[in-house]
Amino acid sequence: MNEKIEKLKDFIIKASSDEGFVHHIWFVGRHLNIVEKIALEICEKYPGVDIDLVRGMVWIHDYPKMVDRERQHDLPFAEEIIRPLLKSLEFDTLYIDRLIGHHNIFESKMTTDLSLAPIEVRIVSSADGASHMFANFFSIYWKENAEKDLNYLSQSNGRKIRKDWERKIVIPEVKEALRARYEILSDQEFYLKDRFLNL
């Protein structure tokens, strides 16, 4: 199984490095590799978790975005591109069905309480949300959207960090480990306070 996952990883690395993908310059090093490392670190706390499923989800979760940004959250579209890819890499049908099912739950973060999801979904969702708190993720957004209004960029990052914290990071140990970092990052959204230093 590890050999198949490595082939999937190689495929995704190549796809995300294609110049036609908007985030091609930074996406592997500053996102996907970090998601995998965080996910595997979380797996150490949960014996019995299906690590092969976790790793597959890590490497497939943004593939729809690489293919079509407009349809990236469209579940039938995601299955339409994920299933043949996994078949071409010779994953068995049971694994493909499980991965797609878990991916669909992962994508339902805005309508489903992911704290009730299977552990593999909770791990990948938490790792994905946590990864945004590292490697200048929010600064990169500013760079890629430099033509936009500063208040818009600030508010957009604020919404993103809150969504990650409230909807995606559902493993309690991850929240505890990142609480101070979250508080600092969430304070980046500009608003004029009555007092800044509280002296």
Backbone as JSON Lines, residues from 0, in Angstrom:
{"i":0,"aa":"M","n":[0.84,-1.21,0.0],"ca":[0.0,0.0,0.0],"c":[0.87,1.26,0.0]}
{"i":1,"aa":"N","n":[1.96,1.23,0.74],"ca":[2.83,2.41,0.82],"c":[3.33,2.82,-0.56]}
{"i":2,"aa":"E","n":[3.64,1.84,-1.4],"ca":[4.13,2.14,-2.75],"c":[3.07,2.87,-3.56]}
{"i":3,"aa":"K","n":[1.81,2.46,-3.42],"ca":[0.72,3.11,-4.15],"c":[0.53,4.54,-3.65]}
{"i":4,"aa":"I","n":[0.6,4.72,-2.34],"ca":[0.44,6.07,-1.79],"c":[1.59,6.97,-2.23]}
{"i":5,"aa":"E","n":[2.79,6.43,-2.31],"ca":[3.93,7.22,-2.81],"c":[3.71,7.62,-4.27]}
{"i":6,"aa":"K","n":[3.11,6.73,-5.06],"ca":[2.8,7.08,-6.45],"c":[1.74,8.17,-6.51]}
{"i":7,"aa":"L","n":[0.73,8.08,-5.63],"ca":[-0.29,9.13,-5.54],"c":[0.37,10.45,-5.15]}
{"i":8,"aa":"K","n":[1.23,10.39,-4.15],"ca":[1.93,11.59,-3.7],"c":[2.74,12.21,-4.85]}
{"i":9,"aa":"D","n":[3.46,11.4,-5.58],"ca":[4.25,11.89,-6.72],"c":[3.35,12.55,-7.76]}
{"i":10,"aa":"F","n":[2.2,11.93,-8.03],"ca":[1.26,12.48,-9.0],"c":[0.76,13.85,-8.54]}
{"i":11,"aa":"I","n":[0.36,13.94,-7.27],"ca":[-0.18,15.2,-6.74],"c":[0.89,16.28,-6.69]}
{"i":12,"aa":"I","n":[2.11,15.91,-6.34],"ca":[3.2,16.88,-6.32],"c":[3.39,17.46,-7.72]}
{"i":13,"aa":"K","n":[3.36,16.6,-8.71],"ca":[3.51,17.07,-10.09],"c":[2.33,17.95,-10.5]}
{"i":14,"aa":"A","n":[1.11,17.53,-10.17],"ca":[-0.08,18.31,-10.53],"c":[-0.09,19.67,-9.85]}
{"i":15,"aa":"S","n":[0.33,19.73,-8.59],"ca":[0.29,21.0,-7.86],"c":[1.45,21.91,-8.21]}
{"i":16,"aa":"S","n":[2.43,21.37,-8.93],"ca":[3.58,22.17,-9.36],"c":[3.4,22.69,-10.79]}
{"i":17,"aa":"D","n":[2.31,22.29,-11.44],"ca":[2.04,22.74,-12.8],"c":[1.77,24.24,-12.79]}
{"i":18,"aa":"E","n":[2.36,24.96,-13.72],"ca":[2.23,26.42,-13.75],"c":[0.8,26.89,-13.97]}
{"i":19,"aa":"G","n":[-0.07,26.01,-14.45],"ca":[-1.48,26.38,-14.62],"c":[-2.24,26.44,-13.31]}
{"i":20,"aa":"F","n":[-1.67,25.89,-12.25],"ca":[-2.3,25.91,-10.93],"c":[-1.88,27.18,-10.2]}
{"i":21,"aa":"V","n":[-2.85,27.93,-9.74],"ca":[-2.58,29.26,-9.18],"c":[-1.56,29.25,-8.04]}
{"i":22,"aa":"H","n":[-1.51,28.18,-7.24],"ca":[-0.61,28.14,-6.08],"c":[0.66,27.32,-6.34]}
{"i":23,"aa":"H","n":[1.0,27.09,-7.61],"ca":[2.07,26.13,-7.95],"c":[3.43,26.44,-7.32]}
{"i":24,"aa":"I","n":[3.71,27.7,-7.03],"ca":[5.04,28.06,-6.53],"c":[5.28,27.52,-5.11]}
{"i":25,"aa":"W","n":[4.23,27.48,-4.3],"ca":[4.42,27.19,-2.87],"c":[3.62,26.01,-2.34]}
{"i":26,"aa":"F","n":[2.7,25.47,-3.09],"ca":[1.68,24.59,-2.53],"c":[2.22,23.31,-1.9]}
{"i":27,"aa":"V","n":[3.19,22.67,-2.52],"ca":[3.71,21.42,-1.97],"c":[4.48,21.69,-0.68]}
{"i":28,"aa":"G","n":[5.48,22.56,-0.74],"ca":[6.35,22.79,0.41],"c":[5.69,23.5,1.56]}
{"i":29,"aa":"R","n":[4.8,24.43,1.27],"ca":[4.22,25.25,2.33],"c":[2.79,24.84,2.7]}
{"i":30,"aa":"H","n":[2.3,23.77,2.08],"ca":[0.98,23.28,2.49],"c":[0.94,21.75,2.59]}
{"i":31,"aa":"L","n":[1.0,21.06,1.47],"ca":[0.77,19.61,1.48],"c":[1.76,18.85,2.35]}
{"i":32,"aa":"N","n":[3.03,19.18,2.27],"ca":[4.02,18.49,3.13],"c":[3.74,18.75,4.61]}
{"i":33,"aa":"I","n":[3.29,19.95,4.92],"ca":[3.0,20.29,6.32],"c":[1.75,19.55,6.79]}
{"i":34,"aa":"V","n":[0.72,19.48,5.94],"ca":[-0.49,18.73,6.3],"c":[-0.12,17.28,6.61]}
{"i":35,"aa":"E","n":[0.71,16.68,5.77],"ca":[1.09,15.29,6.01],"c":[1.84,15.14,7.33]}
{"i":36,"aa":"K","n":[2.8,16.01,7.59],"ca":[3.58,15.9,8.84],"c":[2.69,16.07,10.07]}
{"i":37,"aa":"I","n":[1.79,17.04,10.02],"ca":[0.88,17.24,11.16],"c":[-0.04,16.04,11.32]}
{"i":38,"aa":"A","n":[-0.59,15.53,10.21],"ca":[-1.49,14.39,10.28],"c":[-0.8,13.17,10.89]}
{"i":39,"aa":"L","n":[0.44,12.91,10.46],"ca":[1.16,11.76,11.01],"c":[1.51,11.96,12.48]}
{"i":40,"aa":"E","n":[1.76,13.2,12.86],"ca":[2.01,13.49,14.28],"c":[0.75,13.22,15.11]}
{"i":41,"aa":"I","n":[-0.41,13.61,14.58],"ca":[-1.67,13.34,15.29],"c":[-1.92,11.83,15.36]}
{"i":42,"aa":"C","n":[-1.6,11.11,14.3],"ca":[-1.82,9.65,14.28],"c":[-1.1,8.95,15.43]}
{"i":43,"aa":"E","n":[0.02,9.5,15.86],"ca":[0.76,8.91,16.98],"c":[-0.08,8.88,18.25]}
{"i":44,"aa":"K","n":[-1.03,9.79,18.37],"ca":[-1.89,9.86,19.56],"c":[-3.1,8.94,19.46]}
{"i":45,"aa":"Y","n":[-3.34,8.39,18.27],"ca":[-4.53,7.58,18.05],"c":[-4.15,6.22,17.48]}
{"i":46,"aa":"P","n":[-3.72,5.29,18.33],"ca":[-3.36,3.95,17.84],"c":[-4.56,3.29,17.17]}
{"i":47,"aa":"G","n":[-4.28,2.55,16.12],"ca":[-5.35,1.85,15.43],"c":[-5.95,2.64,14.28]}
{"i":48,"aa":"V","n":[-5.56,3.91,14.12],"ca":[-6.08,4.7,13.01],"c":[-5.52,4.13,11.71]}
{"i":49,"aa":"D","n":[-6.28,4.24,10.64],"ca":[-5.85,3.75,9.33],"c":[-4.93,4.8,8.68]}
{"i":50,"aa":"I","n":[-3.64,4.64,8.87],"ca":[-2.67,5.63,8.39],"c":[-2.67,5.69,6.87]}
{"i":51,"aa":"D","n":[-2.9,4.56,6.21],"ca":[-2.97,4.58,4.74],"c":[-4.11,5.46,4.26]}
{"i":52,"aa":"L","n":[-5.24,5.38,4.94],"ca":[-6.39,6.21,4.59],"c":[-6.09,7.69,4.87]}
{"i":53,"aa":"V","n":[-5.46,7.96,6.01],"ca":[-5.08,9.33,6.36],"c":[-4.16,9.91,5.29]}
{"i":54,"aa":"R","n":[-3.12,9.18,4.93],"ca":[-2.16,9.69,3.94],"c":[-2.83,9.88,2.58]}
{"i":55,"aa":"G","n":[-3.69,8.95,2.2],"ca":[-4.42,9.12,0.93],"c":[-5.26,10.37,0.94]}
{"i":56,"aa":"M","n":[-5.96,10.62,2.05],"ca":[-6.78,11.82,2.15],"c":[-5.93,13.09,2.1]}
{"i":57,"aa":"V","n":[-4.8,13.05,2.79],"ca":[-3.91,14.22,2.77],"c":[-3.56,14.59,1.34]}
{"i":58,"aa":"W","n":[-3.17,13.61,0.56],"ca":[-2.66,13.91,-0.77],"c":[-3.76,14.13,-1.8]}
{"i":59,"aa":"I","n":[-4.99,13.7,-1.52],"ca":[-6.07,13.88,-2.49],"c":[-6.96,15.08,-2.17]}
{"i":60,"aa":"H","n":[-6.9,15.61,-0.93],"ca":[-7.93,16.55,-0.49],"c":[-8.0,17.84,-1.31]}
{"i":61,"aa":"D","n":[-6.91,18.28,-1.9],"ca":[-6.92,19.5,-2.7],"c":[-6.82,19.23,-4.21]}
{"i":62,"aa":"Y","n":[-6.84,17.97,-4.59],"ca":[-6.74,17.66,-6.02],"c":[-7.85,18.32,-6.84]}
{"i":63,"aa":"P","n":[-9.12,18.31,-6.39],"ca":[-10.15,18.99,-7.18],"c":[-9.84,20.47,-7.42]}
{"i":64,"aa":"K","n":[-9.21,21.14,-6.46],"ca":[-8.82,22.54,-6.62],"c":[-7.79,22.7,-7.73]}
{"i":65,"aa":"M","n":[-6.9,21.72,-7.86],"ca":[-5.86,21.78,-8.89],"c":[-6.46,21.61,-10.29]}
{"i":66,"aa":"V","n":[-7.53,20.84,-10.37],"ca":[-8.15,20.55,-11.66],"c":[-9.1,21.68,-12.08]}
{"i":67,"aa":"D","n":[-9.91,22.17,-11.13],"ca":[-10.91,23.2,-11.46],"c":[-11.3,23.96,-10.19]}
{"i":68,"aa":"R","n":[-10.73,25.13,-9.99],"ca":[-10.99,25.9,-8.76],"c":[-12.47,26.19,-8.56]}
{"i":69,"aa":"E","n":[-13.19,26.42,-9.65],"ca":[-14.6,26.77,-9.55],"c":[-15.44,25.6,-9.04]}
{"i":70,"aa":"R","n":[-15.04,24.38,-9.33],"ca":[-15.82,23.2,-8.97],"c":[-15.18,22.39,-7.84]}
{"i":71,"aa":"Q","n":[-14.19,22.95,-7.17],"ca":[-13.41,22.18,-6.2],"c":[-14.24,21.59,-5.07]}
{"i":72,"aa":"H","n":[-15.37,22.21,-4.71],"ca":[-16.2,21.69,-3.61],"c":[-17.42,20.92,-4.1]}
{"i":73,"aa":"D","n":[-17.5,20.71,-5.4],"ca":[-18.6,19.95,-6.01],"c":[-18.27,18.46,-5.85]}
{"i":74,"aa":"L","n":[-19.01,17.78,-4.97],"ca":[-18.67,16.39,-4.65],"c":[-18.76,15.44,-5.84]}
{"i":75,"aa":"P","n":[-19.79,15.53,-6.69],"ca":[-19.8,14.63,-7.87],"c":[-18.58,14.87,-8.77]}
{"i":76,"aa":"F","n":[-18.19,16.13,-8.93],"ca":[-17.0,16.44,-9.73],"c":[-15.76,15.82,-9.09]}
{"i":77,"aa":"A","n":[-15.64,15.96,-7.77],"ca":[-14.48,15.4,-7.07],"c":[-14.39,13.9,-7.3]}
{"i":78,"aa":"E","n":[-15.51,13.21,-7.13],"ca":[-15.49,11.76,-7.34],"c":[-15.16,11.42,-8.79]}
{"i":79,"aa":"E","n":[-15.67,12.22,-9.7],"ca":[-15.45,12.01,-11.14],"c":[-13.97,12.06,-11.5]}
{"i":80,"aa":"I","n":[-13.19,12.84,-10.77],"ca":[-11.75,12.92,-11.09],"c":[-10.9,12.06,-10.16]}
{"i":81,"aa":"I","n":[-11.36,11.86,-8.92],"ca":[-10.56,11.1,-7.95],"c":[-10.61,9.6,-8.24]}
{"i":82,"aa":"R","n":[-11.8,9.08,-8.5],"ca":[-11.95,7.62,-8.69],"c":[-11.06,7.1,-9.83]}
{"i":83,"aa":"P","n":[-11.1,7.7,-11.03],"ca":[-10.24,7.16,-12.09],"c":[-8.75,7.31,-11.79]}
{"i":84,"aa":"L","n":[-8.39,8.38,-11.09],"ca":[-6.98,8.55,-10.72],"c":[-6.52,7.4,-9.82]}
{"i":85,"aa":"L","n":[-7.31,7.12,-8.79],"ca":[-6.94,6.05,-7.85],"c":[-6.95,4.68,-8.53]}
{"i":86,"aa":"K","n":[-7.9,4.47,-9.44],"ca":[-7.93,3.21,-10.2],"c":[-6.66,3.07,-11.04]}
{"i":87,"aa":"S","n":[-6.25,4.17,-11.66],"ca":[-5.05,4.12,-12.52],"c":[-3.8,3.82,-11.71]}
{"i":88,"aa":"L","n":[-3.83,4.14,-10.43],"ca":[-2.7,3.86,-9.55],"c":[-2.85,2.51,-8.85]}
{"i":89,"aa":"E","n":[-3.89,1.76,-9.23],"ca":[-4.13,0.37,-8.81],"c":[-4.53,0.22,-7.34]}
{"i":90,"aa":"F","n":[-5.18,1.26,-6.79],"ca":[-5.79,1.08,-5.47],"c":[-7.0,0.19,-5.63]}
{"i":91,"aa":"D","n":[-7.3,-0.62,-4.59],"ca":[-8.46,-1.51,-4.7],"c":[-9.75,-0.73,-4.46]}
{"i":92,"aa":"T","n":[-10.85,-1.31,-4.91],"ca":[-12.15,-0.63,-4.88],"c":[-12.58,-0.25,-3.47]}
{"i":93,"aa":"L","n":[-12.33,-1.13,-2.49],"ca":[-12.71,-0.84,-1.11],"c":[-12.0,0.4,-0.6]}
{"i":94,"aa":"Y","n":[-10.7,0.5,-0.85],"ca":[-9.94,1.67,-0.42],"c":[-10.45,2.93,-1.11]}
{"i":95,"aa":"I","n":[-10.69,2.84,-2.42],"ca":[-11.19,3.99,-3.18],"c":[-12.52,4.46,-2.62]}
{"i":96,"aa":"D","n":[-13.43,3.52,-2.37],"ca":[-14.75,3.87,-1.84],"c":[-14.63,4.55,-0.47]}
{"i":97,"aa":"R","n":[-13.77,4.0,0.38],"ca":[-13.57,4.59,1.71],"c":[-12.97,5.99,1.61]}
{"i":98,"aa":"L","n":[-11.97,6.14,0.76],"ca":[-11.32,7.43,0.64],"c":[-12.3,8.48,0.1]}
{"i":99,"aa":"I","n":[-13.05,8.15,-0.91],"ca":[-14.01,9.1,-1.46],"c":[-15.1,9.42,-0.43]}
{"i":100,"aa":"G","n":[-15.58,8.41,0.27],"ca":[-16.58,8.65,1.32],"c":[-16.06,9.58,2.4]}
{"i":101,"aa":"H","n":[-14.82,9.35,2.83],"ca":[-14.22,10.21,3.85],"c":[-13.95,11.61,3.29]}
{"i":102,"aa":"H","n":[-13.56,11.7,2.03],"ca":[-13.34,13.01,1.41],"c":[-14.65,13.8,1.37]}
{"i":103,"aa":"N","n":[-15.75,13.12,1.07],"ca":[-17.05,13.79,1.04],"c":[-17.42,14.35,2.41]}
{"i":104,"aa":"I","n":[-17.15,13.58,3.47],"ca":[-17.41,14.07,4.83],"c":[-16.51,15.27,5.12]}
{"i":105,"aa":"F","n":[-15.23,15.15,4.78],"ca":[-14.26,16.24,4.97],"c":[-14.76,17.52,4.32]}
{"i":106,"aa":"E","n":[-15.32,17.42,3.11],"ca":[-15.8,18.59,2.38],"c":[-17.11,19.16,2.94]}
{"i":107,"aa":"S","n":[-17.76,18.43,3.84],"ca":[-19.03,18.91,4.4],"c":[-18.83,19.74,5.66]}
{"i":108,"aa":"K","n":[-17.62,20.25,5.87],"ca":[-17.26,20.94,7.11],"c":[-18.18,22.1,7.47]}
{"i":109,"aa":"M","n":[-18.8,22.75,6.5],"ca":[-19.64,23.9,6.8],"c":[-21.07,23.49,7.18]}
{"i":110,"aa":"T","n":[-21.42,22.24,6.95],"ca":[-22.77,21.79,7.27],"c":[-22.8,20.62,8.24]}
{"i":111,"aa":"T","n":[-21.64,20.04,8.52],"ca":[-21.54,18.86,9.37],"c":[-20.56,19.14,10.5]}
{"i":112,"aa":"D","n":[-20.88,18.64,11.68],"ca":[-19.96,18.75,12.81],"c":[-18.9,17.67,12.65]}
{"i":113,"aa":"L","n":[-17.71,18.08,12.2],"ca":[-16.67,17.09,11.93],"c":[-16.11,16.45,13.19]}
{"i":114,"aa":"S","n":[-16.45,16.98,14.36],"ca":[-16.0,16.31,15.59],"c":[-16.68,14.95,15.76]}
{"i":115,"aa":"L","n":[-17.74,14.71,14.99],"ca":[-18.46,13.43,15.02],"c":[-18.06,12.52,13.86]}
{"i":116,"aa":"A","n":[-17.16,12.98,13.02],"ca":[-16.74,12.23,11.83],"c":[-15.79,11.1,12.22]}
{"i":117,"aa":"P","n":[-15.55,10.16,11.3],"ca":[-14.55,9.12,11.56],"c":[-13.21,9.76,11.91]}
{"i":118,"aa":"I","n":[-12.42,9.07,12.69],"ca":[-11.16,9.61,13.2],"c":[-10.23,10.06,12.07]}
{"i":119,"aa":"E","n":[-10.2,9.32,10.97],"ca":[-9.32,9.71,9.86],"c":[-9.72,11.06,9.28]}
{"i":120,"aa":"V","n":[-11.01,11.32,9.18],"ca":[-11.49,12.64,8.7],"c":[-11.11,13.72,9.7]}
{"i":121,"aa":"R","n":[-11.3,13.44,10.98],"ca":[-10.95,14.44,12.01],"c":[-9.46,14.77,11.96]}
{"i":122,"aa":"I","n":[-8.64,13.76,11.75],"ca":[-7.19,13.98,11.7],"c":[-6.82,14.85,10.51]}
{"i":123,"aa":"V","n":[-7.29,14.5,9.32],"ca":[-6.91,15.25,8.12],"c":[-7.5,16.66,8.15]}
{"i":124,"aa":"S","n":[-8.72,16.79,8.6],"ca":[-9.33,18.12,8.7],"c":[-8.55,19.0,9.68]}
{"i":125,"aa":"S","n":[-8.2,18.43,10.82],"ca":[-7.44,19.18,11.82],"c":[-6.05,19.53,11.3]}
{"i":126,"aa":"A","n":[-5.41,18.6,10.61],"ca":[-4.08,18.85,10.06],"c":[-4.13,19.92,8.98]}
{"i":127,"aa":"D","n":[-5.16,19.88,8.16],"ca":[-5.32,20.88,7.1],"c":[-5.52,22.27,7.71]}
{"i":128,"aa":"G","n":[-6.43,22.37,8.67],"ca":[-6.65,23.66,9.32],"c":[-5.41,24.16,10.05]}
{"i":129,"aa":"A","n":[-4.73,23.25,10.73],"ca":[-3.53,23.62,11.49],"c":[-2.41,24.07,10.56]}
{"i":130,"aa":"S","n":[-2.31,23.45,9.39],"ca":[-1.22,23.78,8.47],"c":[-1.25,25.25,8.05]}
{"i":131,"aa":"H","n":[-2.44,25.83,8.04],"ca":[-2.57,27.24,7.63],"c":[-1.95,28.19,8.65]}
{"i":132,"aa":"M","n":[-1.66,27.68,9.82],"ca":[-1.06,28.53,10.86],"c":[0.46,28.56,10.77]}
{"i":133,"aa":"F","n":[1.01,27.9,9.77],"ca":[2.46,27.82,9.61],"c":[2.87,28.27,8.21]}
{"i":134,"aa":"A","n":[4.16,28.48,8.03],"ca":[4.79,28.72,6.72],"c":[4.22,29.94,6.0]}
{"i":135,"aa":"N","n":[3.88,30.97,6.74],"ca":[3.43,32.24,6.14],"c":[2.19,32.1,5.25]}
{"i":136,"aa":"F","n":[1.33,31.14,5.57],"ca":[0.16,30.88,4.74],"c":[-0.67,32.13,4.49]}
{"i":137,"aa":"F","n":[-0.93,32.9,5.54],"ca":[-1.79,34.08,5.4],"c":[-1.08,35.22,4.68]}
{"i":138,"aa":"S","n":[0.22,35.3,4.81],"ca":[0.99,36.31,4.07],"c":[1.0,35.99,2.57]}
{"i":139,"aa":"I","n":[1.07,34.71,2.25],"ca":[1.05,34.29,0.84],"c":[-0.25,34.73,0.19]}
{"i":140,"aa":"Y","n":[-1.36,34.63,0.93],"ca":[-2.65,35.06,0.39],"c":[-2.6,36.54,0.01]}
{"i":141,"aa":"W","n":[-1.97,37.34,0.85],"ca":[-1.83,38.77,0.55],"c":[-1.01,38.95,-0.72]}
{"i":142,"aa":"K","n":[0.08,38.2,-0.85],"ca":[0.94,38.33,-2.03],"c":[0.18,37.94,-3.29]}
{"i":143,"aa":"E","n":[-0.57,36.85,-3.24],"ca":[-1.29,36.39,-4.42],"c":[-2.46,37.31,-4.79]}
{"i":144,"aa":"N","n":[-2.89,38.14,-3.85],"ca":[-4.04,39.02,-4.09],"c":[-3.69,40.48,-3.82]}
{"i":145,"aa":"A","n":[-2.48,40.85,-4.19],"ca":[-1.94,42.17,-3.86],"c":[-2.78,43.32,-4.43]}
{"i":146,"aa":"E","n":[-3.56,43.04,-5.47],"ca":[-4.36,44.1,-6.08],"c":[-5.63,44.41,-5.29]}
{"i":147,"aa":"K","n":[-5.94,43.58,-4.3],"ca":[-7.18,43.76,-3.54],"c":[-7.0,44.75,-2.39]}
{"i":148,"aa":"D","n":[-8.1,45.29,-1.94],"ca":[-8.14,46.25,-0.84],"c":[-7.6,45.62,0.46]}
{"i":149,"aa":"L","n":[-6.83,46.4,1.22],"ca":[-6.22,45.89,2.45],"c":[-7.26,45.41,3.46]}
{"i":150,"aa":"N","n":[-8.36,46.14,3.59],"ca":[-9.4,45.72,4.54],"c":[-10.03,44.4,4.11]}
{"i":151,"aa":"Y","n":[-10.24,44.26,2.81],"ca":[-10.79,43.0,2.29],"c":[-9.85,41.84,2.61]}
{"i":152,"aa":"L","n":[-8.56,42.02,2.36],"ca":[-7.58,40.96,2.61],"c":[-7.55,40.6,4.09]}
{"i":153,"aa":"S","n":[-7.57,41.62,4.94],"ca":[-7.54,41.4,6.38],"c":[-8.78,40.64,6.85]}
{"i":154,"aa":"Q","n":[-9.94,41.07,6.37],"ca":[-11.19,40.4,6.76],"c":[-11.25,38.98,6.21]}
{"i":155,"aa":"S","n":[-10.76,38.78,5.0],"ca":[-10.77,37.45,4.39],"c":[-9.89,36.48,5.19]}
{"i":156,"aa":"N","n":[-8.7,36.93,5.58],"ca":[-7.84,36.09,6.41],"c":[-8.49,35.82,7.76]}
{"i":157,"aa":"G","n":[-9.16,36.81,8.31],"ca":[-9.85,36.62,9.59],"c":[-10.93,35.55,9.48]}
{"i":158,"aa":"R","n":[-11.7,35.59,8.39],"ca":[-12.74,34.57,8.18],"c":[-12.12,33.18,8.03]}
{"i":159,"aa":"K","n":[-11.0,33.12,7.3],"ca":[-10.33,31.83,7.07],"c":[-9.83,31.23,8.37]}
{"i":160,"aa":"I","n":[-9.15,32.03,9.19],"ca":[-8.6,31.49,10.44],"c":[-9.73,31.05,11.39]}
{"i":161,"aa":"R","n":[-10.84,31.8,11.41],"ca":[-11.98,31.41,12.26],"c":[-12.63,30.12,11.75]}
{"i":162,"aa":"K","n":[-12.77,30.01,10.43],"ca":[-13.35,28.77,9.86],"c":[-12.47,27.58,10.21]}
{"i":163,"aa":"D","n":[-11.16,27.74,10.07],"ca":[-10.25,26.64,10.42],"c":[-10.43,26.25,11.88]}
{"i":164,"aa":"W","n":[-10.48,27.24,12.75],"ca":[-10.54,26.99,14.19],"c":[-11.88,26.4,14.61]}
{"i":165,"aa":"E","n":[-12.96,26.96,14.05],"ca":[-14.3,26.56,14.49],"c":[-14.85,25.33,13.77]}
{"i":166,"aa":"R","n":[-14.45,25.1,12.52],"ca":[-15.05,24.04,11.72],"c":[-14.1,22.89,11.38]}
{"i":167,"aa":"K","n":[-12.79,23.2,11.22],"ca":[-11.86,22.19,10.7],"c":[-11.0,21.54,11.77]}
{"i":168,"aa":"I","n":[-10.52,22.33,12.71],"ca":[-9.64,21.76,13.75],"c":[-10.53,21.2,14.85]}
{"i":169,"aa":"V","n":[-10.71,19.88,14.81],"ca":[-11.67,19.24,15.73],"c":[-10.99,18.24,16.68]}
{"i":170,"aa":"I","n":[-9.7,18.06,16.55],"ca":[-8.96,17.21,17.49],"c":[-8.58,18.08,18.69]}
{"i":171,"aa":"P","n":[-9.06,17.76,19.89],"ca":[-8.81,18.63,21.06],"c":[-7.33,18.91,21.32]}
{"i":172,"aa":"E","n":[-6.48,17.89,21.15],"ca":[-5.05,18.08,21.4],"c":[-4.43,19.1,20.44]}
{"i":173,"aa":"V","n":[-4.95,19.14,19.22],"ca":[-4.45,20.09,18.23],"c":[-4.86,21.5,18.63]}
{"i":174,"aa":"K","n":[-6.11,21.65,19.05],"ca":[-6.56,22.98,19.49],"c":[-5.73,23.47,20.67]}
{"i":175,"aa":"E","n":[-5.49,22.59,21.6],"ca":[-4.71,22.98,22.78],"c":[-3.29,23.38,22.39]}
{"i":176,"aa":"A","n":[-2.68,22.62,21.51],"ca":[-1.3,22.9,21.07],"c":[-1.2,24.23,20.32]}
{"i":177,"aa":"L","n":[-2.28,24.62,19.63],"ca":[-2.24,25.8,18.77],"c":[-2.98,27.02,19.31]}
{"i":178,"aa":"R","n":[-3.52,26.92,20.52],"ca":[-4.36,28.0,21.04],"c":[-3.65,29.37,21.02]}
{"i":179,"aa":"A","n":[-2.43,29.44,21.52],"ca":[-1.71,30.72,21.57],"c":[-1.44,31.24,20.16]}
{"i":180,"aa":"R","n":[-1.07,30.34,19.25],"ca":[-0.82,30.74,17.86],"c":[-2.1,31.26,17.23]}
{"i":181,"aa":"Y","n":[-3.22,30.57,17.5],"ca":[-4.51,31.02,16.96],"c":[-4.86,32.42,17.46]}
{"i":182,"aa":"E","n":[-4.66,32.65,18.73],"ca":[-5.0,33.97,19.28],"c":[-4.19,35.07,18.64]}
{"i":183,"aa":"I","n":[-2.92,34.81,18.37],"ca":[-2.08,35.81,17.7],"c":[-2.55,36.02,16.27]}
{"i":184,"aa":"L","n":[-2.76,34.93,15.54],"ca":[-3.17,35.05,14.14],"c":[-4.55,35.67,13.99]}
{"i":185,"aa":"S","n":[-5.46,35.32,14.88],"ca":[-6.82,35.86,14.76],"c":[-6.85,37.36,15.07]}
{"i":186,"aa":"D","n":[-5.82,37.85,15.74],"ca":[-5.74,39.27,16.05],"c":[-5.17,40.07,14.88]}
{"i":187,"aa":"Q","n":[-4.79,39.39,13.81],"ca":[-4.25,40.08,12.64],"c":[-5.34,40.81,11.85]}
{"i":188,"aa":"E","n":[-6.58,40.39,12.02],"ca":[-7.67,41.05,11.3],"c":[-7.81,42.46,11.86]}
{"i":189,"aa":"F","n":[-7.7,43.44,11.01],"ca":[-7.67,44.82,11.48],"c":[-9.04,45.3,11.95]}
{"i":190,"aa":"Y","n":[-9.04,45.84,13.12],"ca":[-10.15,46.62,13.62],"c":[-9.6,47.55,14.69]}
{"i":191,"aa":"L","n":[-10.18,48.72,14.81],"ca":[-9.66,49.72,15.74],"c":[-10.19,49.42,17.14]}
{"i":192,"aa":"K","n":[-9.28,49.04,18.02],"ca":[-9.68,48.7,19.38],"c":[-9.77,49.96,20.24]}
{"i":193,"aa":"D","n":[-10.49,49.87,21.34],"ca":[-10.51,50.98,22.3],"c":[-9.15,51.09,22.98]}
{"i":194,"aa":"R","n":[-8.57,49.95,23.31],"ca":[-7.25,49.92,23.93],"c":[-6.44,48.79,23.32]}
{"i":195,"aa":"F","n":[-5.17,49.03,23.1],"ca":[-4.3,48.01,22.5],"c":[-3.4,47.34,23.52]}
{"i":196,"aa":"L","n":[-2.92,48.07,24.49],"ca":[-1.97,47.52,25.43],"c":[-2.58,47.09,26.76]}
{"i":197,"aa":"N","n":[-3.76,47.61,27.04],"ca":[-4.43,47.31,28.32],"c":[-3.52,47.55,29.51]}
{"i":198,"aa":"L","n":[-2.81,48.67,29.5],"ca":[-1.93,49.03,30.63],"c":[-2.73,49.56,31.81]}
